[in-house]
């Protein structure tokens, strides 16, 4: 059954090949993919794409985001500037990806192409997409994130 959710995706040069691979997986699952770039492996700056994806999630133009760079770290740091609407998590294995959704209501998944292979990245993405926020006590805690 088609998923139907809208997902904005972006990568820098260090994440471009993995982004292309994951876009195919997303389309196979039936998600509506909004690709903000980059479009080749020419050197570019990860914040440009992190801001573009996070802005779409922040505005409600996308339900989820996927960002890929060398490590995922720069993407996550940048995307998390879009608070309170964006909660970005770097994940290197499926368990963390599931928990990021179930407990943290993460809505942007960040991956490092220099950290995970294509197969593992696909499993991480599936875990993220298959999980749902559990709410309850986790809702209270997520609400406190923006109350320093
Ligand atoms: C690019 O060399 C690299 O720094 C970038 O892709 C990312 O890993 C930053 O967090």
JSON list of N, CA, C and O in Angstrom, two decimals, residues 73-123:
[
{"chain": "A", "resi": 73, "resn": "UNK", "atom": "N", "xyz": [26.26, 14.68, 10.50]},
{"chain": "A", "resi": 73, "resn": "UNK", "atom": "CA", "xyz": [26.33, 15.57, 11.66]},
{"chain": "A", "resi": 73, "resn": "UNK", "atom": "C", "xyz": [26.06, 17.02, 11.30]},
{"chain": "A", "resi": 73, "resn": "UNK", "atom": "O", "xyz": [25.25, 17.71, 11.96]},
{"chain": "A", "resi": 74, "resn": "UNK", "atom": "N", "xyz": [26.71, 17.51, 10.28]},
{"chain": "A", "resi": 74, "resn": "UNK", "atom": "CA", "xyz": [26.49, 18.91, 9.89]},
{"chain": "A", "resi": 74, "resn": "UNK", "atom": "C", "xyz": [25.05, 19.15, 9.48]},
{"chain": "A", "resi": 74, "resn": "UNK", "atom": "O", "xyz": [24.47, 20.21, 9.79]},
{"chain": "A", "resi": 75, "resn": "UNK", "atom": "N", "xyz": [24.46, 18.18, 8.82]},
{"chain": "A", "resi": 75, "resn": "UNK", "atom": "CA", "xyz": [23.05, 18.29, 8.42]},
{"chain": "A", "resi": 75, "resn": "UNK", "atom": "C", "xyz": [22.16, 18.41, 9.66]},
{"chain": "A", "resi": 75, "resn": "UNK", "atom": "O", "xyz": [21.23, 19.22, 9.71]},
{"chain": "A", "resi": 76, "resn": "UNK", "atom": "N", "xyz": [22.41, 17.56, 10.66]},
{"chain": "A", "resi": 76, "resn": "UNK", "atom": "CA", "xyz": [21.56, 17.56, 11.85]},
{"chain": "A", "resi": 76, "resn": "UNK", "atom": "C", "xyz": [21.73, 18.85, 12.65]},
{"chain": "A", "resi": 76, "resn": "UNK", "atom": "O", "xyz": [20.74, 19.44, 13.11]},
{"chain": "A", "resi": 77, "resn": "UNK", "atom": "N", "xyz": [22.96, 19.31, 12.80]},
{"chain": "A", "resi": 77, "resn": "UNK", "atom": "CA", "xyz": [23.19, 20.55, 13.54]},
{"chain": "A", "resi": 77, "resn": "UNK", "atom": "C", "xyz": [22.43, 21.70, 12.88]},
{"chain": "A", "resi": 77, "resn": "UNK", "atom": "O", "xyz": [21.77, 22.50, 13.55]},
{"chain": "A", "resi": 78, "resn": "UNK", "atom": "N", "xyz": [22.51, 21.75, 11.57]},
{"chain": "A", "resi": 78, "resn": "UNK", "atom": "CA", "xyz": [21.84, 22.83, 10.84]},
{"chain": "A", "resi": 78, "resn": "UNK", "atom": "C", "xyz": [20.32, 22.70, 10.91]},
{"chain": "A", "resi": 78, "resn": "UNK", "atom": "O", "xyz": [19.61, 23.67, 11.20]},
{"chain": "A", "resi": 79, "resn": "UNK", "atom": "N", "xyz": [19.81, 21.51, 10.64]},
{"chain": "A", "resi": 79, "resn": "UNK", "atom": "CA", "xyz": [18.35, 21.32, 10.62]},
{"chain": "A", "resi": 79, "resn": "UNK", "atom": "C", "xyz": [17.74, 21.63, 11.98]},
{"chain": "A", "resi": 79, "resn": "UNK", "atom": "O", "xyz": [16.63, 22.18, 12.06]},
{"chain": "A", "resi": 80, "resn": "UNK", "atom": "N", "xyz": [18.46, 21.31, 13.05]},
{"chain": "A", "resi": 80, "resn": "UNK", "atom": "CA", "xyz": [17.90, 21.54, 14.39]},
{"chain": "A", "resi": 80, "resn": "UNK", "atom": "C", "xyz": [17.86, 23.02, 14.77]},
{"chain": "A", "resi": 80, "resn": "UNK", "atom": "O", "xyz": [17.28, 23.35, 15.82]},
{"chain": "A", "resi": 81, "resn": "UNK", "atom": "N", "xyz": [18.41, 23.89, 13.95]},
{"chain": "A", "resi": 81, "resn": "UNK", "atom": "CA", "xyz": [18.21, 25.34, 14.16]},
{"chain": "A", "resi": 81, "resn": "UNK", "atom": "C", "xyz": [16.77, 25.74, 13.85]},
{"chain": "A", "resi": 81, "resn": "UNK", "atom": "O", "xyz": [16.34, 26.82, 14.20]},
{"chain": "A", "resi": 82, "resn": "UNK", "atom": "N", "xyz": [16.04, 24.86, 13.16]},
{"chain": "A", "resi": 82, "resn": "UNK", "atom": "CA", "xyz": [14.66, 25.15, 12.78]},
{"chain": "A", "resi": 82, "resn": "UNK", "atom": "C", "xyz": [13.71, 24.65, 13.86]},
{"chain": "A", "resi": 82, "resn": "UNK", "atom": "O", "xyz": [12.82, 23.83, 13.59]},
{"chain": "A", "resi": 83, "resn": "UNK", "atom": "N", "xyz": [13.91, 25.11, 15.06]},
{"chain": "A", "resi": 83, "resn": "UNK", "atom": "CA", "xyz": [13.06, 24.72, 16.18]},
{"chain": "A", "resi": 83, "resn": "UNK", "atom": "C", "xyz": [11.91, 25.73, 16.30]},
{"chain": "A", "resi": 83, "resn": "UNK", "atom": "O", "xyz": [12.08, 26.90, 15.93]},
{"chain": "A", "resi": 84, "resn": "UNK", "atom": "N", "xyz": [10.77, 25.30, 16.83]},
{"chain": "A", "resi": 84, "resn": "UNK", "atom": "CA", "xyz": [10.51, 23.99, 17.43]},
{"chain": "A", "resi": 84, "resn": "UNK", "atom": "C", "xyz": [9.96, 22.95, 16.45]},
{"chain": "A", "resi": 84, "resn": "UNK", "atom": "O", "xyz": [9.71, 21.83, 16.87]},
{"chain": "A", "resi": 85, "resn": "UNK", "atom": "N", "xyz": [9.80, 23.30, 15.19]},
{"chain": "A", "resi": 85, "resn": "UNK", "atom": "CA", "xyz": [9.10, 22.39, 14.29]},
{"chain": "A", "resi": 85, "resn": "UNK", "atom": "C", "xyz": [9.92, 21.22, 13.80]},
{"chain": "A", "resi": 85, "resn": "UNK", "atom": "O", "xyz": [9.37, 20.22, 13.37]},
{"chain": "A", "resi": 86, "resn": "UNK", "atom": "N", "xyz": [11.24, 21.36, 13.86]},
{"chain": "A", "resi": 86, "resn": "UNK", "atom": "CA", "xyz": [12.11, 20.32, 13.31]},
{"chain": "A", "resi": 86, "resn": "UNK", "atom": "C", "xyz": [12.89, 19.62, 14.41]},
{"chain": "A", "resi": 86, "resn": "UNK", "atom": "O", "xyz": [13.49, 20.28, 15.27]},
{"chain": "A", "resi": 87, "resn": "UNK", "atom": "N", "xyz": [12.88, 18.29, 14.38]},
{"chain": "A", "resi": 87, "resn": "UNK", "atom": "CA", "xyz": [13.70, 17.48, 15.28]},
{"chain": "A", "resi": 87, "resn": "UNK", "atom": "C", "xyz": [14.47, 16.50, 14.41]},
{"chain": "A", "resi": 87, "resn": "UNK", "atom": "O", "xyz": [13.88, 15.54, 13.88]},
{"chain": "A", "resi": 88, "resn": "UNK", "atom": "N", "xyz": [15.76, 16.79, 14.24]},
{"chain": "A", "resi": 88, "resn": "UNK", "atom": "CA", "xyz": [16.60, 15.98, 13.35]},
{"chain": "A", "resi": 88, "resn": "UNK", "atom": "C", "xyz": [17.48, 15.05, 14.16]},
{"chain": "A", "resi": 88, "resn": "UNK", "atom": "O", "xyz": [18.04, 15.44, 15.18]},
{"chain": "A", "resi": 89, "resn": "UNK", "atom": "N", "xyz": [17.61, 13.81, 13.70]},
{"chain": "A", "resi": 89, "resn": "UNK", "atom": "CA", "xyz": [18.42, 12.80, 14.40]},
{"chain": "A", "resi": 89, "resn": "UNK", "atom": "C", "xyz": [19.39, 12.13, 13.42]},
{"chain": "A", "resi": 89, "resn": "UNK", "atom": "O", "xyz": [18.99, 11.73, 12.33]},
{"chain": "A", "resi": 90, "resn": "UNK", "atom": "N", "xyz": [20.66, 12.04, 13.84]},
{"chain": "A", "resi": 90, "resn": "UNK", "atom": "CA", "xyz": [21.64, 11.26, 13.08]},
{"chain": "A", "resi": 90, "resn": "UNK", "atom": "C", "xyz": [21.55, 9.82, 13.54]},
{"chain": "A", "resi": 90, "resn": "UNK", "atom": "O", "xyz": [21.64, 9.56, 14.75]},
{"chain": "A", "resi": 91, "resn": "UNK", "atom": "N", "xyz": [21.38, 8.91, 12.63]},
{"chain": "A", "resi": 91, "resn": "UNK", "atom": "CA", "xyz": [21.28, 7.49, 13.00]},
{"chain": "A", "resi": 91, "resn": "UNK", "atom": "C", "xyz": [22.23, 6.65, 12.14]},
{"chain": "A", "resi": 91, "resn": "UNK", "atom": "O", "xyz": [22.35, 6.88, 10.94]},
{"chain": "A", "resi": 92, "resn": "UNK", "atom": "N", "xyz": [22.86, 5.68, 12.79]},
{"chain": "A", "resi": 92, "resn": "UNK", "atom": "CA", "xyz": [23.80, 4.80, 12.08]},
{"chain": "A", "resi": 92, "resn": "UNK", "atom": "C", "xyz": [23.37, 3.34, 12.15]},
{"chain": "A", "resi": 92, "resn": "UNK", "atom": "O", "xyz": [24.08, 2.45, 11.67]},
{"chain": "A", "resi": 93, "resn": "UNK", "atom": "N", "xyz": [22.23, 3.09, 12.77]},
{"chain": "A", "resi": 93, "resn": "UNK", "atom": "CA", "xyz": [21.66, 1.74, 12.80]},
{"chain": "A", "resi": 93, "resn": "UNK", "atom": "C", "xyz": [20.14, 1.83, 13.01]},
{"chain": "A", "resi": 93, "resn": "UNK", "atom": "O", "xyz": [19.64, 2.85, 13.47]},
{"chain": "A", "resi": 94, "resn": "UNK", "atom": "N", "xyz": [19.41, 0.78, 12.67]},
{"chain": "A", "resi": 94, "resn": "UNK", "atom": "CA", "xyz": [17.95, 0.85, 12.68]},
{"chain": "A", "resi": 94, "resn": "UNK", "atom": "C", "xyz": [17.31, 1.07, 14.05]},
{"chain": "A", "resi": 94, "resn": "UNK", "atom": "O", "xyz": [16.28, 1.74, 14.14]},
{"chain": "A", "resi": 95, "resn": "UNK", "atom": "N", "xyz": [17.90, 0.53, 15.12]},
{"chain": "A", "resi": 95, "resn": "UNK", "atom": "CA", "xyz": [17.27, 0.70, 16.43]},
{"chain": "A", "resi": 95, "resn": "UNK", "atom": "C", "xyz": [17.14, 2.18, 16.80]},
{"chain": "A", "resi": 95, "resn": "UNK", "atom": "O", "xyz": [16.09, 2.65, 17.25]},
{"chain": "A", "resi": 96, "resn": "UNK", "atom": "N", "xyz": [18.22, 2.92, 16.60]},
{"chain": "A", "resi": 96, "resn": "UNK", "atom": "CA", "xyz": [18.16, 4.35, 16.92]},
{"chain": "A", "resi": 96, "resn": "UNK", "atom": "C", "xyz": [17.15, 5.08, 16.04]},
{"chain": "A", "resi": 96, "resn": "UNK", "atom": "O", "xyz": [16.48, 6.01, 16.50]},
{"chain": "A", "resi": 97, "resn": "UNK", "atom": "N", "xyz": [17.04, 4.66, 14.80]},
{"chain": "A", "resi": 97, "resn": "UNK", "atom": "CA", "xyz": [16.08, 5.30, 13.90]},
{"chain": "A", "resi": 97, "resn": "UNK", "atom": "C", "xyz": [14.65, 5.06, 14.38]},
{"chain": "A", "resi": 97, "resn": "UNK", "atom": "O", "xyz": [13.81, 5.98, 14.36]},
{"chain": "A", "resi": 98, "resn": "UNK", "atom": "N", "xyz": [14.37, 3.85, 14.83]},
{"chain": "A", "resi": 98, "resn": "UNK", "atom": "CA", "xyz": [13.03, 3.56, 15.35]},
{"chain": "A", "resi": 98, "resn": "UNK", "atom": "C", "xyz": [12.75, 4.36, 16.62]},
{"chain": "A", "resi": 98, "resn": "UNK", "atom": "O", "xyz": [11.69, 4.97, 16.77]},
{"chain": "A", "resi": 99, "resn": "UNK", "atom": "N", "xyz": [13.74, 4.40, 17.52]},
{"chain": "A", "resi": 99, "resn": "UNK", "atom": "CA", "xyz": [13.54, 5.12, 18.77]},
{"chain": "A", "resi": 99, "resn": "UNK", "atom": "C", "xyz": [13.42, 6.64, 18.53]},
{"chain": "A", "resi": 99, "resn": "UNK", "atom": "O", "xyz": [12.71, 7.34, 19.26]},
{"chain": "A", "resi": 100, "resn": "UNK", "atom": "N", "xyz": [14.14, 7.12, 17.54]},
{"chain": "A", "resi": 100, "resn": "UNK", "atom": "CA", "xyz": [14.05, 8.55, 17.23]},
{"chain": "A", "resi": 100, "resn": "UNK", "atom": "C", "xyz": [12.63, 8.95, 16.89]},
{"chain": "A", "resi": 100, "resn": "UNK", "atom": "O", "xyz": [12.17, 10.05, 17.23]},
{"chain": "A", "resi": 101, "resn": "UNK", "atom": "N", "xyz": [11.90, 8.05, 16.22]},
{"chain": "A", "resi": 101, "resn": "UNK", "atom": "CA", "xyz": [10.49, 8.32, 15.90]},
{"chain": "A", "resi": 101, "resn": "UNK", "atom": "C", "xyz": [9.61, 8.05, 17.13]},
{"chain": "A", "resi": 101, "resn": "UNK", "atom": "O", "xyz": [8.79, 8.88, 17.51]},
{"chain": "A", "resi": 102, "resn": "UNK", "atom": "N", "xyz": [9.78, 6.88, 17.75]},
{"chain": "A", "resi": 102, "resn": "UNK", "atom": "CA", "xyz": [8.85, 6.47, 18.81]},
{"chain": "A", "resi": 102, "resn": "UNK", "atom": "C", "xyz": [8.95, 7.34, 20.06]},
{"chain": "A", "resi": 102, "resn": "UNK", "atom": "O", "xyz": [7.95, 7.66, 20.68]},
{"chain": "A", "resi": 103, "resn": "UNK", "atom": "N", "xyz": [10.16, 7.71, 20.44]},
{"chain": "A", "resi": 103, "resn": "UNK", "atom": "CA", "xyz": [10.34, 8.46, 21.70]},
{"chain": "A", "resi": 103, "resn": "UNK", "atom": "C", "xyz": [10.59, 9.95, 21.49]},
{"chain": "A", "resi": 103, "resn": "UNK", "atom": "O", "xyz": [10.22, 10.76, 22.34]},
{"chain": "A", "resi": 104, "resn": "UNK", "atom": "N", "xyz": [11.26, 10.31, 20.39]},
{"chain": "A", "resi": 104, "resn": "UNK", "atom": "CA", "xyz": [11.68, 11.70, 20.21]},
{"chain": "A", "resi": 104, "resn": "UNK", "atom": "C", "xyz": [10.86, 12.44, 19.15]},
{"chain": "A", "resi": 104, "resn": "UNK", "atom": "O", "xyz": [11.08, 13.63, 18.93]},
{"chain": "A", "resi": 105, "resn": "UNK", "atom": "N", "xyz": [9.96, 11.75, 18.51]},
{"chain": "A", "resi": 105, "resn": "UNK", "atom": "CA", "xyz": [9.15, 12.35, 17.44]},
{"chain": "A", "resi": 105, "resn": "UNK", "atom": "C", "xyz": [10.03, 13.05, 16.41]},
{"chain": "A", "resi": 105, "resn": "UNK", "atom": "O", "xyz": [9.68, 14.13, 15.92]},
{"chain": "A", "resi": 106, "resn": "UNK", "atom": "N", "xyz": [11.18, 12.45, 16.13]},
{"chain": "A", "resi": 106, "resn": "UNK", "atom": "CA", "xyz": [12.07, 13.03, 15.12]},
{"chain": "A", "resi": 106, "resn": "UNK", "atom": "C", "xyz": [11.35, 13.05, 13.77]},
{"chain": "A", "resi": 106, "resn": "UNK", "atom": "O", "xyz": [10.65, 12.10, 13.42]},
{"chain": "A", "resi": 107, "resn": "UNK", "atom": "N", "xyz": [11.52, 14.15, 13.06]},
{"chain": "A", "resi": 107, "resn": "UNK", "atom": "CA", "xyz": [10.88, 14.24, 11.75]},
{"chain": "A", "resi": 107, "resn": "UNK", "atom": "C", "xyz": [11.88, 14.45, 10.61]},
{"chain": "A", "resi": 107, "resn": "UNK", "atom": "O", "xyz": [11.47, 14.58, 9.45]},
{"chain": "A", "resi": 108, "resn": "UNK", "atom": "N", "xyz": [13.15, 14.49, 10.95]},
{"chain": "A", "resi": 108, "resn": "UNK", "atom": "CA", "xyz": [14.20, 14.56, 9.92]},
{"chain": "A", "resi": 108, "resn": "UNK", "atom": "C", "xyz": [15.26, 13.52, 10.27]},
{"chain": "A", "resi": 108, "resn": "UNK", "atom": "O", "xyz": [15.82, 13.53, 11.37]},
{"chain": "A", "resi": 109, "resn": "UNK", "atom": "N", "xyz": [15.53, 12.63, 9.32]},
{"chain": "A", "resi": 109, "resn": "UNK", "atom": "CA", "xyz": [16.56, 11.60, 9.49]},
{"chain": "A", "resi": 109, "resn": "UNK", "atom": "C", "xyz": [17.82, 12.06, 8.77]},
{"chain": "A", "resi": 109, "resn": "UNK", "atom": "O", "xyz": [17.77, 12.45, 7.60]},
{"chain": "A", "resi": 110, "resn": "UNK", "atom": "N", "xyz": [18.95, 12.01, 9.48]},
{"chain": "A", "resi": 110, "resn": "UNK", "atom": "CA", "xyz": [20.23, 12.41, 8.90]},
{"chain": "A", "resi": 110, "resn": "UNK", "atom": "C", "xyz": [21.15, 11.20, 8.84]},
{"chain": "A", "resi": 110, "resn": "UNK", "atom": "O", "xyz": [21.31, 10.48, 9.84]},
{"chain": "A", "resi": 111, "resn": "UNK", "atom": "N", "xyz": [21.76, 10.99, 7.69]},
{"chain": "A", "resi": 111, "resn": "UNK", "atom": "CA", "xyz": [22.63, 9.83, 7.48]},
{"chain": "A", "resi": 111, "resn": "UNK", "atom": "C", "xyz": [23.99, 10.29, 6.97]},
{"chain": "A", "resi": 111, "resn": "UNK", "atom": "O", "xyz": [24.09, 11.30, 6.27]},
{"chain": "A", "resi": 112, "resn": "UNK", "atom": "N", "xyz": [25.01, 9.49, 7.29]},
{"chain": "A", "resi": 112, "resn": "UNK", "atom": "CA", "xyz": [26.35, 9.77, 6.81]},
{"chain": "A", "resi": 112, "resn": "UNK", "atom": "C", "xyz": [26.78, 8.74, 5.78]},
{"chain": "A", "resi": 112, "resn": "UNK", "atom": "O", "xyz": [26.93, 7.56, 6.13]},
{"chain": "A", "resi": 113, "resn": "UNK", "atom": "N", "xyz": [26.98, 9.17, 4.57]},
{"chain": "A", "resi": 113, "resn": "UNK", "atom": "CA", "xyz": [27.38, 8.23, 3.53]},
{"chain": "A", "resi": 113, "resn": "UNK", "atom": "C", "xyz": [28.75, 7.62, 3.80]},
{"chain": "A", "resi": 113, "resn": "UNK", "atom": "O", "xyz": [29.05, 6.52, 3.35]},
{"chain": "A", "resi": 114, "resn": "UNK", "atom": "N", "xyz": [29.60, 8.35, 4.56]},
{"chain": "A", "resi": 114, "resn": "UNK", "atom": "CA", "xyz": [30.92, 7.83, 4.89]},
{"chain": "A", "resi": 114, "resn": "UNK", "atom": "C", "xyz": [30.87, 6.94, 6.12]},
{"chain": "A", "resi": 114, "resn": "UNK", "atom": "O", "xyz": [31.91, 6.42, 6.57]},
{"chain": "A", "resi": 115, "resn": "UNK", "atom": "N", "xyz": [29.68, 6.78, 6.68]},
{"chain": "A", "resi": 115, "resn": "UNK", "atom": "CA", "xyz": [29.51, 5.99, 7.91]},
{"chain": "A", "resi": 115, "resn": "UNK", "atom": "C", "xyz": [28.77, 4.69, 7.62]},
{"chain": "A", "resi": 115, "resn": "UNK", "atom": "O", "xyz": [29.15, 3.63, 8.15]},
{"chain": "A", "resi": 116, "resn": "UNK", "atom": "N", "xyz": [27.71, 4.78, 6.85]},
{"chain": "A", "resi": 116, "resn": "UNK", "atom": "CA", "xyz": [26.88, 3.60, 6.59]},
{"chain": "A", "resi": 116, "resn": "UNK", "atom": "C", "xyz": [26.90, 3.25, 5.11]},
{"chain": "A", "resi": 116, "resn": "UNK", "atom": "O", "xyz": [26.98, 4.13, 4.26]},
{"chain": "A", "resi": 117, "resn": "UNK", "atom": "N", "xyz": [26.81, 1.97, 4.81]},
{"chain": "A", "resi": 117, "resn": "UNK", "atom": "CA", "xyz": [26.72, 1.51, 3.42]},
{"chain": "A", "resi": 117, "resn": "UNK", "atom": "C", "xyz": [25.29, 1.63, 2.92]},
{"chain": "A", "resi": 117, "resn": "UNK", "atom": "O", "xyz": [24.36, 1.93, 3.69]},
{"chain": "A", "resi": 118, "resn": "UNK", "atom": "N", "xyz": [25.12, 1.38, 1.65]},
{"chain": "A", "resi": 118, "resn": "UNK", "atom": "CA", "xyz": [23.80, 1.54, 1.02]},
{"chain": "A", "resi": 118, "resn": "UNK", "atom": "C", "xyz": [22.75, 0.62, 1.66]},
{"chain": "A", "resi": 118, "resn": "UNK", "atom": "O", "xyz": [21.62, 1.03, 1.92]},
{"chain": "A", "resi": 119, "resn": "UNK", "atom": "N", "xyz": [23.13, -0.63, 1.91]},
{"chain": "A", "resi": 119, "resn": "UNK", "atom": "CA", "xyz": [22.18, -1.57, 2.47]},
{"chain": "A", "resi": 119, "resn": "UNK", "atom": "C", "xyz": [21.74, -1.19, 3.87]},
{"chain": "A", "resi": 119, "resn": "UNK", "atom": "O", "xyz": [20.54, -1.20, 4.19]},
{"chain": "A", "resi": 120, "resn": "UNK", "atom": "N", "xyz": [22.71, -0.83, 4.70]},
{"chain": "A", "resi": 120, "resn": "UNK", "atom": "CA", "xyz": [22.38, -0.42, 6.07]},
{"chain": "A", "resi": 120, "resn": "UNK", "atom": "C", "xyz": [21.56, 0.86, 6.06]},
{"chain": "A", "resi": 120, "resn": "UNK", "atom": "O", "xyz": [20.60, 1.01, 6.82]},
{"chain": "A", "resi": 121, "resn": "UNK", "atom": "N", "xyz": [21.91, 1.79, 5.18]},
{"chain": "A", "resi": 121, "resn": "UNK", "atom": "CA", "xyz": [21.15, 3.05, 5.10]},
{"chain": "A", "resi": 121, "resn": "UNK", "atom": "C", "xyz": [19.69, 2.77, 4.76]},
{"chain": "A", "resi": 121, "resn": "UNK", "atom": "O", "xyz": [18.78, 3.40, 5.31]},
{"chain": "A", "resi": 122, "resn": "UNK", "atom": "N", "xyz": [19.45, 1.81, 3.87]},
{"chain": "A", "resi": 122, "resn": "UNK", "atom": "CA", "xyz": [18.08, 1.47, 3.52]},
{"chain": "A", "resi": 122, "resn": "UNK", "atom": "C", "xyz": [17.33, 0.89, 4.71]},
{"chain": "A", "resi": 122, "resn": "UNK", "atom": "O", "xyz": [16.15, 1.20, 4.93]},
{"chain": "A", "resi": 123, "resn": "UNK", "atom": "N", "xyz": [18.01, 0.06, 5.49]},
{"chain": "A", "resi": 123, "resn": "UNK", "atom": "CA", "xyz": [17.38, -0.53, 6.68]},
{"chain": "A", "resi": 123, "resn": "UNK", "atom": "C", "xyz": [17.08, 0.55, 7.72]},
{"chain": "A", "resi": 123, "resn": "UNK", "atom": "O", "xyz": [16.06, 0.50, 8.41]}
]
